[in-house]
mmCIF file of C-alpha atoms and ligand atoms in Angstrom:
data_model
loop_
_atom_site.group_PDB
_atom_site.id
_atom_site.type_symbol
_atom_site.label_atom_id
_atom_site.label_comp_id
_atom_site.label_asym_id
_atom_site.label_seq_id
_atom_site.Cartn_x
_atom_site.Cartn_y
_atom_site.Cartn_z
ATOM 1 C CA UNK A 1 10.514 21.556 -3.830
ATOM 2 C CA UNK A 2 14.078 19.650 -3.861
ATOM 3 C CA UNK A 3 13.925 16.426 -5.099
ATOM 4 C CA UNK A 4 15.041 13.172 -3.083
ATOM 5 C CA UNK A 5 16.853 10.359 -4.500
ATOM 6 C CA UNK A 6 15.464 6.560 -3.949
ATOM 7 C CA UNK A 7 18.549 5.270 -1.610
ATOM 8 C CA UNK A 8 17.698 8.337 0.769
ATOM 9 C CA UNK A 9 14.914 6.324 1.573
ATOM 10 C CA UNK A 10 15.543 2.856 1.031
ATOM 11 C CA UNK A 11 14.599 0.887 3.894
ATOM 12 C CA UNK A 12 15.711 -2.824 5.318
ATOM 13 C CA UNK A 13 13.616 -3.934 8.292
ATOM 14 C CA UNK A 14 13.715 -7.364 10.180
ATOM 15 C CA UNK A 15 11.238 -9.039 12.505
ATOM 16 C CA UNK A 16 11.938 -12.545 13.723
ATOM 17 C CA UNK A 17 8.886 -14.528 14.052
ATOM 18 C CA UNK A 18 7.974 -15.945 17.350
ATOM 19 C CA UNK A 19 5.002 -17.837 18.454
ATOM 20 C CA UNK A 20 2.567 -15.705 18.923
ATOM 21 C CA UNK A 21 3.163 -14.915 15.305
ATOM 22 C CA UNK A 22 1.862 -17.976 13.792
ATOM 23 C CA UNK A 23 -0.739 -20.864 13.701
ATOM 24 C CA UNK A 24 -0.237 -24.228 16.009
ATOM 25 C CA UNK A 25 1.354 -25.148 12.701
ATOM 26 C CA UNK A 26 3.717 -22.660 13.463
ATOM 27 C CA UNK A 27 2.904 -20.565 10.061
ATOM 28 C CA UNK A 28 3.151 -16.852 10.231
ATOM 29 C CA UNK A 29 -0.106 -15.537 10.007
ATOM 30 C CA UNK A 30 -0.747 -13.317 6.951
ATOM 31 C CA UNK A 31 -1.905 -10.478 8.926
ATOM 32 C CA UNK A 32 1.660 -10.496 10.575
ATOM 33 C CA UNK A 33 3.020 -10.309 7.666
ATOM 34 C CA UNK A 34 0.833 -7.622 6.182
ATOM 35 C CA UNK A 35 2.088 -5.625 9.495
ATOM 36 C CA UNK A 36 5.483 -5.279 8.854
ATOM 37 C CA UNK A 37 4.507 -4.339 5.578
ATOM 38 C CA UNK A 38 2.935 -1.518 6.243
ATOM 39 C CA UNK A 39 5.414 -0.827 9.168
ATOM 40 C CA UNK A 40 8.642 -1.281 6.583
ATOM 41 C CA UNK A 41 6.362 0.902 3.947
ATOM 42 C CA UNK A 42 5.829 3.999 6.373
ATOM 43 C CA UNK A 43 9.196 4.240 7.400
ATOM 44 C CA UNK A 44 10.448 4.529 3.815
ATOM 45 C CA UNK A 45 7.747 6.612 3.163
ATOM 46 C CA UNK A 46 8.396 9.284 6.480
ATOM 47 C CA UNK A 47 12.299 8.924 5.438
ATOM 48 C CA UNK A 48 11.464 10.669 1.710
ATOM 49 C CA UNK A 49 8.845 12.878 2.820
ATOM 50 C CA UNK A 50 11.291 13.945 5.495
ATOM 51 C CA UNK A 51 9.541 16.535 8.134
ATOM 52 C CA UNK A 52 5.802 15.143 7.279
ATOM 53 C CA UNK A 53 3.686 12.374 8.365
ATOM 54 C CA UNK A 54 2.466 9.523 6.591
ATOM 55 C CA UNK A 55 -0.838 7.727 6.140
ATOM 56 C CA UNK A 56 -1.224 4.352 4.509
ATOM 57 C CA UNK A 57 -4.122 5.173 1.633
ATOM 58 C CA UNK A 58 -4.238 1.492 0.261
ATOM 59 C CA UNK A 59 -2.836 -1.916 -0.222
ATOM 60 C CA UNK A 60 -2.498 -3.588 -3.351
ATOM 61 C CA UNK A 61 -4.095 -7.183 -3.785
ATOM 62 C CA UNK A 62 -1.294 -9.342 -2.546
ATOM 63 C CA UNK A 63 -0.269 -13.119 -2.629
ATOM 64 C CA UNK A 64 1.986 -14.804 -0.187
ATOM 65 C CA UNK A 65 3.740 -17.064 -2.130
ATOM 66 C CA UNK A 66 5.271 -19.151 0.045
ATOM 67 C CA UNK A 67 4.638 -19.901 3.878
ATOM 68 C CA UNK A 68 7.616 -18.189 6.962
ATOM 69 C CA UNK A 69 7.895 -20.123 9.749
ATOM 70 C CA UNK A 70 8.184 -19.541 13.762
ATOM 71 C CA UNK A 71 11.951 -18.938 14.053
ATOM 72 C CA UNK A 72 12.711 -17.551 11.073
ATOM 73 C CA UNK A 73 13.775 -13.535 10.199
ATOM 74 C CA UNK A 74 11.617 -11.918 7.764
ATOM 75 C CA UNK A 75 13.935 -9.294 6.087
ATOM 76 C CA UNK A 76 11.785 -6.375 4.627
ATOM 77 C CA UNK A 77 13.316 -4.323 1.472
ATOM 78 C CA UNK A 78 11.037 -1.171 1.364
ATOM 79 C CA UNK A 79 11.765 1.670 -1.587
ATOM 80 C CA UNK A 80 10.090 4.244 -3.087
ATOM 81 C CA UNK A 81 9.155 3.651 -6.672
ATOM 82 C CA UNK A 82 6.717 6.814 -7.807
ATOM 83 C CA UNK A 83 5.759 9.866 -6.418
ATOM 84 C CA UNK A 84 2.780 11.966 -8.120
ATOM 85 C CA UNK A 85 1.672 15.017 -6.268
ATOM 86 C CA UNK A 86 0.828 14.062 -2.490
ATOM 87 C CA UNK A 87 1.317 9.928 -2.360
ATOM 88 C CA UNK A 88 4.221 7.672 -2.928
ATOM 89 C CA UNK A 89 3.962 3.890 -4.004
ATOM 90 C CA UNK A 90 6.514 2.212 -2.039
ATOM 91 C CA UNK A 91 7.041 -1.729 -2.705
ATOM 92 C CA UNK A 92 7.997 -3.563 0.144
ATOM 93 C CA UNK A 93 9.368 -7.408 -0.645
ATOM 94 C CA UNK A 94 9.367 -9.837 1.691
ATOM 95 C CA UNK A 95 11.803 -13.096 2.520
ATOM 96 C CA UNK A 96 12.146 -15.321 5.354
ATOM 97 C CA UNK A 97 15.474 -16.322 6.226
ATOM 98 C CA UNK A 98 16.238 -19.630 8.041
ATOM 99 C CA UNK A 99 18.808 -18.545 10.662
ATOM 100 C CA UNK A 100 19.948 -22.301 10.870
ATOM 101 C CA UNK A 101 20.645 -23.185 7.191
ATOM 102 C CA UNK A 102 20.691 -19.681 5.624
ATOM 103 C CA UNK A 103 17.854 -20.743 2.843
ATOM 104 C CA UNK A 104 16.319 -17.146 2.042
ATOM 105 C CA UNK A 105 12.867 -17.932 0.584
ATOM 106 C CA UNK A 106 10.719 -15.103 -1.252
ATOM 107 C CA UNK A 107 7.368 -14.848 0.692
ATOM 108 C CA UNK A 108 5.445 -11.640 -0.758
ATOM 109 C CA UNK A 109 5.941 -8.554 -2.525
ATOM 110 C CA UNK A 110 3.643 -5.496 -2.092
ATOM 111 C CA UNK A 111 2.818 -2.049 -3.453
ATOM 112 C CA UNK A 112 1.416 0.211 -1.151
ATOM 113 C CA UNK A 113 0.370 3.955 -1.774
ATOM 114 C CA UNK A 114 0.957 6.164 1.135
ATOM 115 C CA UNK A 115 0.082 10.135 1.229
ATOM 116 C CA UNK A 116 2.277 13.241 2.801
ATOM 117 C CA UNK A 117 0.425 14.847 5.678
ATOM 118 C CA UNK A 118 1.068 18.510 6.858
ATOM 119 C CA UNK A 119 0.394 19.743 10.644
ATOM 120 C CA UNK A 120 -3.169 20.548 9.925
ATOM 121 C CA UNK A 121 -3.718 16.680 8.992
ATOM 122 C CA UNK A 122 -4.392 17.342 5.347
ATOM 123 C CA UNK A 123 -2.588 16.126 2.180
ATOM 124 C CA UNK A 124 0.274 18.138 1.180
ATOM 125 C CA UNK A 125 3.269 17.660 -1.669
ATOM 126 C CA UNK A 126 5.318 14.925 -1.230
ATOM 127 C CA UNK A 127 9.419 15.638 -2.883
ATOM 128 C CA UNK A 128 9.835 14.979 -6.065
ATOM 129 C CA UNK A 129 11.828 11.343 -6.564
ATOM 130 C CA UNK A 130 15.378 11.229 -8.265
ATOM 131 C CA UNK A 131 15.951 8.055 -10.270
ATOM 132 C CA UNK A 132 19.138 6.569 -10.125
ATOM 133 C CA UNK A 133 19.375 3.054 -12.003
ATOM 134 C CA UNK A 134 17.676 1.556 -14.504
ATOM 135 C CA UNK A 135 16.054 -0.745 -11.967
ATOM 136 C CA UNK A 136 14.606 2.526 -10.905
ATOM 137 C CA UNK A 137 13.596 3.640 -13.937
ATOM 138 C CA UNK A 138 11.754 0.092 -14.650
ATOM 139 C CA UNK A 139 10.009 -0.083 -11.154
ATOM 140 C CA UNK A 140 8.684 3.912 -12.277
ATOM 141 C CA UNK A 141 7.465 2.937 -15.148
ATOM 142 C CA UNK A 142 5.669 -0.203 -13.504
ATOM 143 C CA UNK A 143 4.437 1.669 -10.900
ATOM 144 C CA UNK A 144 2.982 4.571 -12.982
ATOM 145 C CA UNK A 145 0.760 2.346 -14.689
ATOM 146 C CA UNK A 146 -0.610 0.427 -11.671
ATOM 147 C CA UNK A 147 -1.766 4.118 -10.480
ATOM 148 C CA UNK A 148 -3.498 4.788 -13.708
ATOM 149 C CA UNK A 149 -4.930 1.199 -13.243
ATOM 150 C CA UNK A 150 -6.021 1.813 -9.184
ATOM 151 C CA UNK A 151 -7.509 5.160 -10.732
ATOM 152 C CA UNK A 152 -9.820 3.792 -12.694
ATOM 153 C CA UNK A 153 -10.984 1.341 -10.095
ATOM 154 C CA UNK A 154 -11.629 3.878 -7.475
ATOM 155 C CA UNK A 155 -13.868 5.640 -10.239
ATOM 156 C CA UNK A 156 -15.620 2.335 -11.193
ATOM 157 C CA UNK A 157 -16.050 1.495 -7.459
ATOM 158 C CA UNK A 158 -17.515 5.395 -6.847
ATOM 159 C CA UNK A 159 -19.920 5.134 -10.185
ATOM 160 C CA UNK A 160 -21.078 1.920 -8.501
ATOM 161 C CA UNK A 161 -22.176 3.695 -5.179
ATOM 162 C CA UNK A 162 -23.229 6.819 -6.750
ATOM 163 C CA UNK A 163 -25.847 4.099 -8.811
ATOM 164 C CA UNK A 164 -26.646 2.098 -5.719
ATOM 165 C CA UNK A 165 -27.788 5.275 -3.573
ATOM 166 C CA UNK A 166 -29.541 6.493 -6.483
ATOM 167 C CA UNK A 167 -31.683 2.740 -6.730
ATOM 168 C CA UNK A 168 -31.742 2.867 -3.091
ATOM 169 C CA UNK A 169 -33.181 6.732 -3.177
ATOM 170 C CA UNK A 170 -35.464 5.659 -6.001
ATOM 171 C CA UNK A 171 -36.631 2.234 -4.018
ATOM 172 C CA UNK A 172 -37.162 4.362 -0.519
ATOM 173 C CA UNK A 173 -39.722 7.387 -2.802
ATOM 174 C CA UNK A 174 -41.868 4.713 -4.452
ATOM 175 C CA UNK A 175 -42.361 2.891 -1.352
ATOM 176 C CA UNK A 176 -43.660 5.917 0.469
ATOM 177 C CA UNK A 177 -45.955 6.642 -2.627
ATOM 178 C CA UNK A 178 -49.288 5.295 -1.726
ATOM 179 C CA UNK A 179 -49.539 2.300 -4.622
ATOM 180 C CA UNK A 180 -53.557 3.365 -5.392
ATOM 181 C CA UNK A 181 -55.062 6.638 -5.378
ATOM 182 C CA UNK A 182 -58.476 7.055 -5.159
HETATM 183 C C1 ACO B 201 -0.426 5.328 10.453
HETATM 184 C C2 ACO B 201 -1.173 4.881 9.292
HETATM 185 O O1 ACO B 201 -0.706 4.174 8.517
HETATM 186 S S1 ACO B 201 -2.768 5.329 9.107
HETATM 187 C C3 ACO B 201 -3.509 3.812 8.716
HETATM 188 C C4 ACO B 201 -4.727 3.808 7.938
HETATM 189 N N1 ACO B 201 -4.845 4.880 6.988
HETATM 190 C C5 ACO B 201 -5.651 5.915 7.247
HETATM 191 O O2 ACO B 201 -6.203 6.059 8.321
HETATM 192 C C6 ACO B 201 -5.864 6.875 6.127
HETATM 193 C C7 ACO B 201 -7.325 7.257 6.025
HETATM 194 N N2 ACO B 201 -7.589 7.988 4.781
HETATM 195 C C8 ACO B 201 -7.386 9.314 4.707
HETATM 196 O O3 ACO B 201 -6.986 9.975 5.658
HETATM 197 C C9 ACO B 201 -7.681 9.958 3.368
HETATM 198 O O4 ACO B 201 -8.551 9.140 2.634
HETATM 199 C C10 ACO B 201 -6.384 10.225 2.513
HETATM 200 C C11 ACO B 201 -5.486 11.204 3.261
HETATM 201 C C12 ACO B 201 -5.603 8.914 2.252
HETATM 202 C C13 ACO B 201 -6.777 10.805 1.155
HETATM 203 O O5 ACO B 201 -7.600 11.912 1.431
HETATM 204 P P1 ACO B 201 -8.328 12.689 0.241
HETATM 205 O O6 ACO B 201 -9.218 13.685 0.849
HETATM 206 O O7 ACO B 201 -8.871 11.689 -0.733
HETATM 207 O O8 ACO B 201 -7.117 13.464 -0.363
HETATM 208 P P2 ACO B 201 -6.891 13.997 -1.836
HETATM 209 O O9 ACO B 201 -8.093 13.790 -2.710
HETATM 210 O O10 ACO B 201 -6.304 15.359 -1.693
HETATM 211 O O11 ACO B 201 -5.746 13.009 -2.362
HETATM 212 C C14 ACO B 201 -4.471 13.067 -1.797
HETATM 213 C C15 ACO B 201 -3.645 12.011 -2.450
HETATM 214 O O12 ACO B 201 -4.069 10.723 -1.986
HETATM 215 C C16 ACO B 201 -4.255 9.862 -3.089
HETATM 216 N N3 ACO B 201 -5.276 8.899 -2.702
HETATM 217 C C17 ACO B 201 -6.455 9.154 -2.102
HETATM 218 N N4 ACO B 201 -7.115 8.005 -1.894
HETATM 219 C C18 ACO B 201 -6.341 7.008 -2.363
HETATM 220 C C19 ACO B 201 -6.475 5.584 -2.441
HETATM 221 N N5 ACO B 201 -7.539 4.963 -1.987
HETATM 222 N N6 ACO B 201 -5.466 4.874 -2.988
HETATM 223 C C20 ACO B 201 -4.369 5.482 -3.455
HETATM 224 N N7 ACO B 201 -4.173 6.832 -3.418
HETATM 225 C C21 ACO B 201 -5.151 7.566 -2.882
HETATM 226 C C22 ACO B 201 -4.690 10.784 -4.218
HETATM 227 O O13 ACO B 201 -4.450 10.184 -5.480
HETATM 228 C C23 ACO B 201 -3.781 11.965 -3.970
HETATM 229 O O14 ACO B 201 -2.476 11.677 -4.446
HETATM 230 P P3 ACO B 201 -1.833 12.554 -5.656
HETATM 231 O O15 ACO B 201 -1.955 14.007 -5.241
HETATM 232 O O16 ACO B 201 -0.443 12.081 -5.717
HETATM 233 O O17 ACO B 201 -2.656 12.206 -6.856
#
């Protein structure tokens, strides 16, 4: 498969926050936020795995660092920054730009891992990703090992449920055992 390079897909989104955005403090809520994420994400996403869908397969743990306000633009930089077999990590940062005085303020930065879907809804291979800069080739290097390290934590997370069912399993046979036999 032909290989895409990361400003084929580099995305800029905008969403000015309005009222119904935000608390009675007027503070953008974080699920907002999260949103346009995601949104800003799968469009960077669809744009490099040109002719396929997109699903959103996780989140990272992310901070907002600082609050956006009603009124303000949050500008959305979206690129890809690894692609394995089927899923991309994208990161997505996130400022809020005061359309009165200018001030951009950094609000959040995200990594988000989205997967290349064929017709029949199943995972299929995503393009290889060209590197073109040595930001590039920093952000790939970051990115590969925060896959190894979400790897490990979906195994730890599956040993953990694979233990529970067996306790549970184990728990649900003794009760049913009659406790004295005669
Ligand atoms: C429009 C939207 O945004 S949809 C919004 C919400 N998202 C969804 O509804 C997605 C629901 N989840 C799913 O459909 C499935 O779990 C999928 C498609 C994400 C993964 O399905 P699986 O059967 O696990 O697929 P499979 O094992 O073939 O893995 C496919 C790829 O997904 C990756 N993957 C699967 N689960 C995860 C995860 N939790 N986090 C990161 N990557 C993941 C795998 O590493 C693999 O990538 P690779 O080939 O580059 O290593």
């Amino acid at each position: 498969m032909e290989g895409r390079k990361v400003s084929e897909s580099e995305t800029t989104t905008t969403h000015r926050a309005l009222p119904e955005d935000a608390n009675p403090a007027g503070n953008v809520h974080g699920g907002v936020i999260l949103k346009q994420i995601d949104l800003a994400g799968a469009v960077c996403a669809m744009r490099h795995a040109r002719g396929c869908t997109v699903v959103t397969a996780s989140i990272d743990r992310m901070e907002f660092k600082a609050p956006a306000h009603v009124g303000e633009l949050l500008i959305l930089r979206a690129s890809v920054n690894m692609v394995s077999s089927k899923s991309m990590e994208v990161g997505v940062r996130v400022e809020a730009e005061n359309l009165l005085t200018g001030d951009v303020r950094h609000i959040a930065s995200a990594y988000l891992t989205f997967v290349s879907m064929d017709e029949q809804r199943k995972p299929t291979p995503a393009p290889p990703l060209i590197l073109e800069t040595p930001t590039h080739a920093r952000r790939n290097e970051e990115a590969k090992r925060r896959r190894a390290l979400r790897q490990e934590e979906r195994l730890r997370e599956r040993q953990a449920q694979e233990s529970m069912a067996q306790e549970t399993a184990t728990a649900a046979e003794s009760t049913l055992k009659p406790k004295y036999l005669y």
